[in-house]
Amino acid sequence: MLEQVFENVEYDPFRCIPSKLVGDAGMVFPFEYDSIQGSDHIKGVYKGLNVELSDIELYHVESIYNEERGDWEEKKEKCFQGQWLVCDFGKELSGEVRLSENAKKLRRQHRSDSVEMENPAFNDRFLVTAASAQEAYYLLTPHMMEYILSAAGRSGGEVYMAFLRGGKLHIAVQTGRDFFELGKSAANIERLRQKFLGELRWFTGILDELRLADTLYRKATDKE
């Protein structure tokens, strides 16, 4: 099934995207996390682009003193459970832009770097942050905002994205579940196959849309 979507694909059910790679995204979340776990690591090539994808769980770890035992113990709270994709476009992007499911807490924290887009429905669902509003307008074209809104509606969770100037795109979806879950009912192999393909193609569909956007990459004239 994976080979239908990716070339040179590798799958390891017990690994996940490296913690450093997740941290490098600088994703704008409405929570803080200290620990990363995951599984179902997929690494391959999609239409010439290097991609990694896995289940990710993010935890906030707090040390609490237990007076009865007379020592410190860790309290671990799960903040995020879902899927995370990293795609390397191999070229410098037009800017560094992040979008997050709208949260009042985030809006208060990001008054200085939030960008109001020209799509009211998009603004209702997402907070966009960028050092430059122009970079956000370049990357999030009217068509791209409509597509992301539509995709988010089909995601089954909360969507977070980070466009990094160096060329990588991170997409995280907080679904509250793992990839490739069989469910409790009797497994119908073909039905499961189509379900899993649909989950993968949700991510690759966004990559397909971005590949068509002529404003995705930084032009040579922009560097001058």
Tab-separated table of C-alpha atoms in Angstrom:
chain	number	residue	atom	x	y	z
A	1	MET	CA	0.000	0.000	0.000
A	2	LEU	CA	2.815	2.413	0.841
A	3	GLU	CA	4.530	1.625	-2.447
A	4	GLN	CA	1.409	2.829	-4.296
A	5	VAL	CA	2.049	6.318	-2.897
A	6	PHE	CA	5.820	6.605	-2.370
A	7	GLU	CA	9.021	5.561	-4.101
A	8	ASN	CA	11.994	4.122	-2.207
A	9	VAL	CA	9.739	3.791	0.801
A	10	GLU	CA	10.922	2.533	4.194
A	11	TYR	CA	8.548	1.670	7.037
A	12	ASP	CA	9.372	1.084	10.697
A	13	PRO	CA	6.394	0.569	13.040
A	14	PHE	CA	8.506	1.267	16.138
A	15	ARG	CA	10.205	4.540	15.154
A	16	CYS	CA	8.980	8.086	14.531
A	17	ILE	CA	10.204	11.355	13.024
A	18	PRO	CA	13.337	12.434	14.960
A	19	SER	CA	12.655	14.756	17.887
A	20	LYS	CA	15.028	17.404	16.535
A	21	LEU	CA	13.177	17.520	13.218
A	22	VAL	CA	9.868	17.996	15.039
A	23	GLY	CA	11.377	20.734	17.201
A	24	ASP	CA	12.919	22.511	14.201
A	25	ALA	CA	9.414	23.249	12.897
A	26	GLY	CA	8.841	25.805	15.654
A	27	MET	CA	5.168	24.908	15.379
A	28	VAL	CA	2.830	27.406	17.042
A	29	PHE	CA	0.799	25.335	19.505
A	30	PRO	CA	-1.534	26.483	22.292
A	31	PHE	CA	0.509	24.359	24.705
A	32	GLU	CA	4.122	23.648	25.676
A	33	TYR	CA	5.726	20.237	25.378
A	34	ASP	CA	8.915	18.639	26.664
A	35	SER	CA	8.806	15.058	25.406
A	36	ILE	CA	8.167	13.418	22.015
A	37	GLN	CA	7.133	9.846	21.255
A	38	GLY	CA	5.751	8.154	18.183
A	39	SER	CA	5.526	5.166	15.847
A	40	ASP	CA	4.686	4.080	12.282
A	41	HIS	CA	7.611	5.925	10.668
A	42	ILE	CA	7.390	6.240	6.877
A	43	LYS	CA	10.263	7.625	4.820
A	44	GLY	CA	10.199	7.869	1.059
A	45	VAL	CA	10.010	9.984	-2.082
A	46	TYR	CA	6.791	11.538	-3.368
A	47	LYS	CA	6.999	12.900	-6.924
A	48	GLY	CA	10.649	13.766	-6.436
A	49	LEU	CA	10.209	15.219	-2.932
A	50	ASN	CA	11.730	13.636	0.172
A	51	VAL	CA	9.087	13.065	2.836
A	52	GLU	CA	8.844	11.635	6.348
A	53	LEU	CA	5.614	10.831	8.116
A	54	SER	CA	4.732	9.225	11.447
A	55	ASP	CA	2.461	9.160	14.450
A	56	ILE	CA	3.574	11.705	17.027
A	57	GLU	CA	2.665	12.203	20.674
A	58	LEU	CA	3.754	15.344	22.524
A	59	TYR	CA	3.874	15.476	26.313
A	60	HIS	CA	4.285	18.179	28.918
A	61	VAL	CA	6.394	16.811	31.768
A	62	GLU	CA	6.286	18.424	35.176
A	63	SER	CA	8.248	17.523	38.313
A	64	ILE	CA	6.066	17.380	41.426
A	65	TYR	CA	7.251	16.800	44.963
A	66	ASN	CA	5.496	13.886	46.678
A	67	GLU	CA	5.397	14.728	50.373
A	68	GLU	CA	4.290	11.233	51.384
A	69	ARG	CA	7.231	9.573	49.635
A	70	GLY	CA	9.602	12.448	50.260
A	71	ASP	CA	10.901	12.659	46.704
A	72	TRP	CA	10.179	14.148	43.289
A	73	GLU	CA	8.095	12.407	40.648
A	74	GLU	CA	7.223	13.238	37.066
A	75	LYS	CA	3.698	14.064	35.968
A	76	LYS	CA	3.280	13.457	32.249
A	77	GLU	CA	0.394	15.072	30.369
A	78	LYS	CA	-0.345	14.260	26.722
A	79	CYS	CA	-0.825	17.487	24.731
A	80	PHE	CA	-0.929	16.151	21.178
A	81	GLN	CA	-1.632	12.843	19.466
A	82	GLY	CA	-1.817	12.572	15.716
A	83	GLN	CA	0.129	12.521	12.471
A	84	TRP	CA	3.110	14.625	11.393
A	85	LEU	CA	4.531	15.018	7.888
A	86	VAL	CA	7.769	16.704	6.850
A	87	CYS	CA	8.358	17.434	3.163
A	88	ASP	CA	11.623	18.836	1.825
A	89	PHE	CA	10.977	20.832	-1.341
A	90	GLY	CA	14.713	21.154	-1.904
A	91	LYS	CA	14.464	24.889	-2.658
A	92	GLU	CA	14.215	28.050	-0.615
A	93	LEU	CA	10.597	28.985	0.057
A	94	SER	CA	9.127	32.464	-0.344
A	95	GLY	CA	8.986	32.952	3.402
A	96	GLU	CA	8.649	31.480	6.867
A	97	VAL	CA	4.983	31.197	7.778
A	98	ARG	CA	3.063	29.146	10.336
A	99	LEU	CA	-0.625	28.507	10.714
A	100	SER	CA	-2.449	27.092	13.710
A	101	GLU	CA	-5.994	26.178	14.575
A	102	ASN	CA	-7.483	29.366	15.954
A	103	ALA	CA	-7.203	29.763	19.716
A	104	LYS	CA	-7.833	32.848	21.803
A	105	LYS	CA	-4.730	32.083	23.830
A	106	LEU	CA	-2.578	32.054	20.697
A	107	ARG	CA	-4.030	35.311	19.410
A	108	ARG	CA	-3.154	37.043	22.663
A	109	GLN	CA	0.385	35.663	22.572
A	110	HIS	CA	1.013	36.539	18.918
A	111	ARG	CA	-0.353	40.034	18.547
A	112	SER	CA	2.999	41.236	17.219
A	113	ASP	CA	3.522	38.622	14.481
A	114	SER	CA	-0.006	37.518	13.531
A	115	VAL	CA	-1.207	38.236	10.007
A	116	GLU	CA	-4.820	38.938	9.072
A	117	MET	CA	-5.618	37.245	5.777
A	118	GLU	CA	-8.237	38.405	3.272
A	119	ASN	CA	-10.368	35.273	3.740
A	120	PRO	CA	-12.688	35.723	6.776
A	121	ALA	CA	-13.456	31.988	7.018
A	122	PHE	CA	-9.732	31.239	7.015
A	123	ASN	CA	-9.139	33.805	9.774
A	124	ASP	CA	-11.935	32.248	11.812
A	125	ARG	CA	-10.265	28.841	11.751
A	126	PHE	CA	-6.547	29.645	11.604
A	127	LEU	CA	-4.042	31.960	13.201
A	128	VAL	CA	-1.301	32.891	10.717
A	129	THR	CA	2.061	34.023	12.076
A	130	ALA	CA	4.985	35.390	10.072
A	131	ALA	CA	7.792	37.911	10.418
A	132	SER	CA	6.493	39.552	7.230
A	133	ALA	CA	2.846	39.811	6.180
A	134	GLN	CA	3.974	39.874	2.545
A	135	GLU	CA	5.515	36.419	2.924
A	136	ALA	CA	2.207	35.081	4.260
A	137	TYR	CA	0.325	36.568	1.293
A	138	TYR	CA	2.839	34.992	-1.101
A	139	LEU	CA	2.569	31.498	0.357
A	140	LEU	CA	-1.112	31.493	1.278
A	141	THR	CA	-2.738	32.496	-1.989
A	142	PRO	CA	-6.564	32.744	-2.140
A	143	HIS	CA	-6.690	29.338	-3.841
A	144	MET	CA	-4.343	27.772	-1.278
A	145	MET	CA	-6.395	29.123	1.644
A	146	GLU	CA	-9.551	27.631	0.147
A	147	TYR	CA	-7.819	24.286	-0.340
A	148	ILE	CA	-6.406	24.223	3.207
A	149	LEU	CA	-9.828	25.082	4.633
A	150	SER	CA	-11.404	22.256	2.658
A	151	ALA	CA	-8.648	19.811	3.661
A	152	ALA	CA	-8.911	20.837	7.311
A	153	GLY	CA	-12.613	20.079	7.187
A	154	ARG	CA	-11.789	16.512	6.092
A	155	SER	CA	-8.874	16.015	8.481
A	156	GLY	CA	-10.810	14.774	11.481
A	157	GLY	CA	-8.728	16.942	13.781
A	158	GLU	CA	-6.852	20.192	14.322
A	159	VAL	CA	-4.372	21.215	11.625
A	160	TYR	CA	-1.034	22.986	12.148
A	161	MET	CA	1.465	23.892	9.407
A	162	ALA	CA	4.925	25.431	9.243
A	163	PHE	CA	6.519	26.659	6.003
A	164	LEU	CA	10.238	27.033	6.693
A	165	ARG	CA	12.349	29.306	4.537
A	166	GLY	CA	15.019	26.631	4.137
A	167	GLY	CA	12.613	24.504	2.090
A	168	LYS	CA	10.778	22.231	4.503
A	169	LEU	CA	7.049	22.058	5.141
A	170	HIS	CA	5.660	20.523	8.340
A	171	ILE	CA	2.013	19.447	8.613
A	172	ALA	CA	0.670	18.174	11.939
A	173	VAL	CA	-2.879	16.948	12.501
A	174	GLN	CA	-4.131	16.327	16.021
A	175	THR	CA	-6.512	13.438	15.406
A	176	GLY	CA	-6.266	11.778	18.832
A	177	ARG	CA	-5.441	8.437	17.209
A	178	ASP	CA	-2.660	6.527	15.452
A	179	PHE	CA	-2.173	5.774	11.780
A	180	PHE	CA	-3.235	2.378	10.495
A	181	GLU	CA	-5.678	1.611	13.320
A	182	LEU	CA	-7.692	-1.513	12.569
A	183	GLY	CA	-10.636	-0.621	14.789
A	184	LYS	CA	-12.686	-3.053	16.858
A	185	SER	CA	-14.736	-4.612	14.073
A	186	ALA	CA	-13.696	-7.532	11.903
A	187	ALA	CA	-11.056	-6.409	9.418
A	188	ASN	CA	-12.002	-6.188	5.761
A	189	ILE	CA	-8.610	-5.998	4.067
A	190	GLU	CA	-9.678	-4.040	1.004
A	191	ARG	CA	-11.729	-1.580	3.058
A	192	LEU	CA	-8.772	-1.012	5.388
A	193	ARG	CA	-6.455	-0.574	2.428
A	194	GLN	CA	-8.653	2.176	0.984
A	195	LYS	CA	-8.992	3.810	4.410
A	196	PHE	CA	-5.220	3.918	4.905
A	197	LEU	CA	-4.649	5.164	1.356
A	198	GLY	CA	-7.141	7.933	2.024
A	199	GLU	CA	-5.240	8.984	5.150
A	200	LEU	CA	-1.962	9.167	3.219
A	201	ARG	CA	-3.477	10.981	0.253
A	202	TRP	CA	-4.893	13.657	2.539
A	203	PHE	CA	-1.282	14.734	3.104
A	204	THR	CA	-0.065	14.201	-0.453
A	205	GLY	CA	-3.041	16.180	-1.770
A	206	ILE	CA	-1.712	19.269	0.003
A	207	LEU	CA	1.734	18.663	-1.516
A	208	ASP	CA	0.161	18.369	-4.968
A	209	GLU	CA	-1.586	21.726	-4.546
A	210	LEU	CA	1.585	23.432	-3.351
A	211	ARG	CA	3.601	22.075	-6.288
A	212	LEU	CA	1.247	23.990	-8.601
A	213	ALA	CA	1.692	27.300	-6.749
A	214	ASP	CA	4.135	29.538	-8.605
A	215	THR	CA	4.611	31.682	-5.481
A	216	LEU	CA	5.866	28.804	-3.300
A	217	TYR	CA	9.562	29.238	-4.094
A	218	ARG	CA	11.659	32.321	-3.626
A	219	LYS	CA	12.554	33.798	-6.999
A	220	ALA	CA	16.117	34.819	-7.851
A	221	THR	CA	14.990	38.455	-8.117
A	222	ASP	CA	13.677	38.311	-4.530
A	223	LYS	CA	17.190	37.662	-3.240
A	224	GLU	CA	18.686	40.737	-4.814
